[in-house]
Every structure is written in structure tokens, then in C-alpha cells.
Amino acid sequence: MIMMGGSQRDYDAMAGKGSEGSPAWAPEDTAALHEFMVTWNNDLVESGEFVDARGLTAPVHTRRISLRDGVPVVTDGPYPETQEVLAGYTIVECASFDRATEIAAKLAKTPHPENATQEWYVDIRPIAEGIEDL
């Protein structure tokens, strides 16, 4: 699984709502990012390595459910103590972990405005097939 991170500020900037330290993206910057991602995903489909991919909505739409004294407590996001959240994922089925790394490394070239505050990186993690893989 290739996991992309982001924050509420990143989502706001891409939507054209900048904030202090996170300038708004121009519509053409957002379009370039979407075009890049479509091409990247299509290349994986064509190579036969694509399994699934999804982008997730902004952290403001998140709910966290925890237990307090055995009773579920629901807290609406975003959470000030959590700057970064999972923004989206892609699942690939490929020959090796090195190949997954090669695929993910292409995301380092994701277009973004020069003044964007986001540090661009992705995480790669194998998916456990069974309890023995944990």
C-alpha cells in the first residue's frame, strides 16, 4: 500500500483557501496535480500492477470514536494534536518491495506550487495477508 499524507491546511490550500504559512493553490496548480495522478494511476493499470486507489476527504470530515468509561465517545475532526492524516492510498500488486518503492518514488514529482508548504513524501507498507504476516 502506498500512502499519501496531508493536513487540513493542505486540503484548504488546494481548494484555493490559503492560510498563514500555507498559500492558496491556483486552479491550474490543482489541475496539474490531478492530471499527474490520473496519468500515474493509468500507468499502473496498463502495467497490470494497479489494485485500488482512493483519495480521502479533508480531515474536517473525520470522526474519531473512542471509549470513555466503556461508553463510545465521538469527536469531530480535524484534530489539533494531529497535523497530518492519511490523504489517500494506492494498492499495487507487483513483483517486489523494491518495485513498489520505484512506483511510489514517481510521486515525488507530483506537481505543486513552488511556495507550497507541504513536504512531499509517501509511505509504503506491505499488506498483511494473514495473521502470520503481522
XYZ file of N, CA and C in Angstrom:
402
model
N 0.857 -1.168 0.000
C 0.000 0.000 0.000
C 0.899 1.226 0.000
N 0.615 2.130 -0.898
C 1.319 3.402 -0.981
C 0.395 4.437 -0.358
N 0.868 5.089 0.705
C 0.017 6.010 1.459
C 0.528 7.436 1.321
N -0.382 8.331 0.969
C -0.051 9.743 0.836
C -0.612 10.511 2.025
N 0.185 11.409 2.578
C -0.239 12.176 3.743
C -0.662 13.581 3.372
N -1.342 14.222 4.277
C -1.770 15.598 4.092
C -2.307 16.151 5.393
N -2.686 17.411 5.364
C -3.255 18.057 6.544
C -4.459 18.884 6.112
N -5.214 19.363 7.075
C -6.354 20.223 6.745
C -5.866 21.453 5.990
N -4.721 22.004 6.393
C -4.169 23.171 5.686
C -3.877 22.851 4.227
N -3.360 21.642 3.948
C -3.091 21.238 2.566
C -4.387 21.168 1.761
N -5.408 20.555 2.332
C -6.697 20.469 1.647
C -7.252 21.866 1.370
N -7.165 22.759 2.369
C -7.662 24.128 2.190
C -6.888 24.845 1.089
N -5.549 24.716 1.098
C -4.724 25.394 0.086
C -5.062 24.900 -1.314
N -5.244 23.585 -1.475
C -5.589 23.037 -2.790
C -6.970 23.477 -3.245
N -7.836 23.791 -2.288
C -9.184 24.267 -2.613
C -9.209 25.774 -2.845
N -8.024 26.413 -2.804
C -7.947 27.849 -3.057
C -8.149 28.705 -1.827
N -8.173 28.073 -0.635
C -8.341 28.806 0.624
C -7.043 28.753 1.407
N -6.161 29.665 1.131
C -4.878 29.689 1.818
C -5.011 30.184 3.237
N -3.949 29.967 3.996
C -3.886 30.457 5.367
C -2.446 30.882 5.640
N -2.220 31.423 6.808
C -0.877 31.849 7.166
C 0.083 30.665 7.060
N 1.120 30.829 6.264
C 2.101 29.778 6.082
C 1.711 28.714 5.076
N 0.517 28.788 4.526
C 0.058 27.805 3.542
C -0.753 28.529 2.469
N -0.068 29.113 1.463
C -0.755 29.903 0.449
C -1.708 29.071 -0.411
N -2.757 29.735 -0.881
C -3.746 29.075 -1.733
C -3.116 28.632 -3.044
N -3.545 27.478 -3.535
C -3.116 27.000 -4.836
C -3.955 27.673 -5.913
N -3.351 27.964 -7.022
C -4.084 28.456 -8.182
C -4.807 27.263 -8.820
N -5.941 27.510 -9.474
C -6.671 26.393 -10.108
C -5.804 25.565 -11.050
N -4.883 26.204 -11.765
C -4.033 25.438 -12.690
C -3.057 24.523 -11.947
N -2.663 24.895 -10.726
C -1.801 24.024 -9.924
C -2.566 22.771 -9.497
N -3.795 22.958 -9.059
C -4.627 21.823 -8.657
C -4.911 20.929 -9.855
N -5.178 21.528 -11.004
C -5.436 20.753 -12.229
C -4.205 19.936 -12.617
N -3.020 20.519 -12.487
C -1.786 19.800 -12.818
C -1.595 18.606 -11.898
N -1.902 18.762 -10.610
C -1.802 17.650 -9.667
C -2.763 16.537 -10.064
N -4.000 16.889 -10.368
C -4.995 15.871 -10.747
C -4.586 15.165 -12.038
N -4.096 15.909 -13.010
C -3.660 15.310 -14.273
C -2.508 14.337 -14.035
N -1.554 14.741 -13.194
C -0.431 13.874 -12.858
C -0.926 12.572 -12.229
N -1.848 12.674 -11.267
C -2.337 11.489 -10.568
C -3.103 10.556 -11.504
N -3.885 11.116 -12.412
C -4.615 10.289 -13.386
C -3.621 9.514 -14.252
N -2.591 10.195 -14.734
C -1.573 9.537 -15.554
C -0.844 8.463 -14.762
N -0.457 8.778 -13.525
C 0.254 7.821 -12.671
C -0.598 6.568 -12.447
N -1.882 6.761 -12.123
C -2.779 5.617 -11.913
C -2.982 4.826 -13.205
N -3.175 5.521 -14.325
C -3.375 4.828 -15.600
C -2.156 3.997 -15.987
N -0.951 4.514 -15.709
C 0.268 3.742 -15.981
C 0.273 2.437 -15.186
N -0.205 2.481 -13.947
C -0.278 1.270 -13.122
C -1.325 0.300 -13.649
N -2.450 0.821 -14.128
C -3.482 -0.031 -14.727
C -2.903 -0.733 -15.949
N -2.227 0.030 -16.808
C -1.655 -0.534 -18.028
C -0.577 -1.576 -17.730
N 0.191 -1.404 -16.661
C 1.237 -2.368 -16.312
C 0.670 -3.606 -15.614
N -0.621 -3.553 -15.226
C -1.243 -4.670 -14.525
C -0.961 -4.686 -13.032
N -0.348 -3.619 -12.501
C 0.021 -3.581 -11.080
C -1.014 -2.877 -10.205
N -1.970 -2.203 -10.802
C -2.980 -1.445 -10.061
C -3.998 -2.394 -9.429
N -4.288 -2.178 -8.151
C -5.332 -2.937 -7.463
C -6.466 -1.998 -7.062
N -6.150 -0.900 -6.385
C -7.173 0.038 -5.926
C -6.493 1.348 -5.537
N -7.238 2.430 -5.600
C -6.738 3.725 -5.142
C -7.925 4.578 -4.738
N -7.728 5.344 -3.709
C -8.765 6.264 -3.237
C -8.120 7.481 -2.606
N -8.699 8.618 -2.865
C -8.371 9.815 -2.119
C -9.388 9.939 -0.998
N -8.979 10.508 0.094
C -9.884 10.669 1.228
C -10.273 12.136 1.375
N -11.444 12.387 1.936
C -11.905 13.754 2.124
C -11.060 14.460 3.175
N -11.238 15.747 3.275
C -10.459 16.576 4.198
C -10.662 16.128 5.650
N -9.651 16.336 6.487
C -9.742 15.939 7.898
C -10.925 16.541 8.645
N -11.432 17.678 8.183
C -12.578 18.294 8.844
C -13.797 17.361 8.827
N -13.805 16.382 7.922
C -14.921 15.434 7.818
C -14.681 14.151 8.616
N -13.646 14.145 9.434
C -13.267 12.957 10.195
C -14.025 12.883 11.512
N -14.290 11.662 11.939
C -14.822 11.420 13.285
C -13.960 10.361 13.941
N -13.634 10.603 15.178
C -12.868 9.631 15.964
C -13.799 9.076 17.037
N -13.830 7.760 17.147
C -14.649 7.102 18.156
C -13.702 6.442 19.145
N -13.850 6.793 20.410
C -13.039 6.204 21.472
C -13.974 5.784 22.600
N -13.418 5.115 23.575
C -14.214 4.706 24.734
C -13.812 5.514 25.952
N -14.793 5.968 26.681
C -14.565 6.628 27.963
C -15.498 5.952 28.964
N -14.889 5.289 29.929
C -15.654 4.524 30.920
C -16.582 3.526 30.250
N -16.103 2.902 29.170
C -16.870 1.875 28.466
C -17.945 2.398 27.531
N -18.058 3.715 27.400
C -19.087 4.322 26.551
C -18.408 4.961 25.330
N -18.921 4.673 24.116
C -18.340 5.300 22.931
C -18.500 6.826 22.970
N -17.402 7.525 22.655
C -17.393 8.984 22.576
C -16.972 9.355 21.162
N -17.762 10.210 20.507
C -17.480 10.630 19.139
C -16.936 12.052 19.165
N -15.778 12.251 18.516
C -15.162 13.571 18.408
C -15.030 13.908 16.938
N -15.535 15.071 16.537
C -15.411 15.509 15.152
C -14.029 16.093 14.910
N -13.494 15.880 13.693
C -12.186 16.416 13.305
C -12.326 17.797 12.724
N -11.220 18.415 12.341
C -9.865 17.881 12.462
C -9.362 17.998 13.889
N -8.249 17.339 14.151
C -7.720 17.269 15.499
C -6.461 18.108 15.606
N -6.442 19.095 16.463
C -5.278 19.976 16.552
C -3.998 19.242 16.920
N -4.118 18.123 17.643
C -2.918 17.391 18.033
C -2.355 16.548 16.887
N -3.115 16.420 15.801
C -2.681 15.640 14.646
C -2.555 16.567 13.447
N -1.344 16.879 13.055
C -1.136 17.765 11.916
C -1.358 17.044 10.595
N -0.990 15.781 10.522
C -1.045 15.060 9.267
C -1.942 13.839 9.385
N -2.656 13.571 8.313
C -3.546 12.426 8.251
C -3.334 11.703 6.919
N -3.877 10.527 6.799
C -3.857 9.802 5.545
C -4.756 10.537 4.563
N -4.192 10.983 3.445
C -4.946 11.736 2.442
C -5.466 10.831 1.328
N -4.792 9.731 1.102
C -5.202 8.806 0.059
C -4.251 7.627 0.018
N -4.651 6.610 -0.740
C -3.805 5.426 -0.838
C -3.942 4.806 -2.215
N -2.937 4.048 -2.571
C -2.954 3.230 -3.776
C -2.439 1.858 -3.386
N -3.146 0.836 -3.808
C -2.694 -0.525 -3.575
C -2.192 -1.072 -4.904
N -0.979 -1.578 -4.873
C -0.392 -2.180 -6.060
C -0.038 -3.631 -5.751
N -0.060 -4.455 -6.777
C 0.423 -5.821 -6.663
C 1.544 -5.939 -7.672
N 2.757 -6.051 -7.148
C 3.919 -6.026 -8.036
C 4.935 -7.074 -7.589
N 6.001 -7.187 -8.347
C 6.969 -8.255 -8.164
C 7.731 -8.192 -6.845
N 7.940 -6.990 -6.306
C 8.780 -6.900 -5.111
C 8.534 -5.587 -4.372
N 9.064 -5.528 -3.160
C 9.002 -4.297 -2.375
C 9.817 -3.205 -3.062
N 10.910 -3.601 -3.711
C 11.707 -2.629 -4.467
C 10.905 -2.034 -5.619
N 10.108 -2.855 -6.295
C 9.271 -2.330 -7.381
C 8.218 -1.383 -6.812
N 7.634 -1.703 -5.675
C 6.660 -0.797 -5.047
C 7.332 0.528 -4.697
N 8.579 0.460 -4.251
C 9.335 1.674 -3.935
C 9.554 2.503 -5.193
N 9.885 1.854 -6.286
C 10.081 2.543 -7.569
C 8.792 3.238 -8.018
N 7.669 2.551 -7.877
C 6.372 3.124 -8.254
C 6.076 4.348 -7.382
N 6.266 4.209 -6.074
C 5.972 5.298 -5.144
C 6.897 6.489 -5.358
N 8.135 6.222 -5.746
C 9.103 7.308 -5.939
C 8.661 8.278 -7.024
N 7.851 7.808 -7.966
C 7.354 8.697 -9.021
C 6.471 9.803 -8.448
N 5.884 9.554 -7.283
C 5.029 10.562 -6.661
C 5.826 11.748 -6.129
N 7.133 11.579 -5.985
C 7.965 12.703 -5.542
C 7.936 13.831 -6.568
N 7.552 13.513 -7.780
C 7.484 14.517 -8.847
C 6.076 15.079 -9.015
N 5.208 14.865 -8.033
C 3.852 15.392 -8.106
C 3.896 16.909 -8.226
N 3.239 17.470 -9.230
C 3.271 18.930 -9.393
C 2.617 19.638 -8.210
N 3.212 20.756 -7.820
C 2.663 21.601 -6.764
C 3.305 22.978 -6.897
N 2.655 23.994 -6.386
C 3.234 25.331 -6.484
C 4.564 25.397 -5.741
N 5.473 26.211 -6.229
C 6.778 26.337 -5.598
C 6.677 26.806 -4.150
N 5.655 27.586 -3.837
C 5.518 28.116 -2.476
C 4.655 27.223 -1.581
N 4.318 26.019 -2.042
C 3.522 25.104 -1.216
C 4.342 24.668 -0.014
N 3.681 24.571 1.123
C 4.396 24.237 2.354
C 4.499 22.733 2.570
N 3.736 21.963 1.851
C 3.737 20.507 2.019
C 5.095 19.909 1.678
N 5.629 19.090 2.576
C 6.811 18.292 2.264
C 6.288 17.035 1.578
N 6.647 16.828 0.336
C 6.080 15.743 -0.463
C 6.793 14.427 -0.177
N 6.058 13.478 0.358
C 6.584 12.137 0.561
C 5.412 11.174 0.644
N 5.709 9.906 0.465
C 4.713 8.848 0.618
C 5.339 7.736 1.453
N 4.492 6.947 2.061
C 4.937 5.774 2.805
C 4.490 4.528 2.050
N 5.300 3.491 2.140
C 4.954 2.210 1.525
C 4.925 1.175 2.632
N 3.902 0.334 2.596
C 3.783 -0.671 3.642
C 3.114 -1.911 3.063
N 3.724 -3.079 3.254
C 3.076 -4.309 2.776
C 1.756 -4.556 3.498
N 0.823 -5.138 2.806
C -0.475 -5.501 3.384
C -0.375 -6.928 3.914
N -0.754 -7.132 5.156
C -0.724 -8.465 5.749
C -1.807 -9.328 5.108
N -1.423 -10.491 4.683
C -2.376 -11.423 4.068
C -3.033 -12.322 5.117
N -2.373 -12.472 6.244
C -2.900 -13.305 7.314
C -2.197 -12.984 8.611
N -2.607 -13.604 9.672
C -2.066 -13.324 10.996
C -0.557 -13.571 11.031
N -0.065 -14.512 10.239
C 1.372 -14.814 10.231
C 2.201 -13.676 9.642
N 1.570 -12.742 8.906
C 2.280 -11.605 8.313
C 2.385 -10.410 9.259
N 1.693 -10.453 10.375
C 1.705 -9.300 11.291
C 2.996 -9.167 12.033
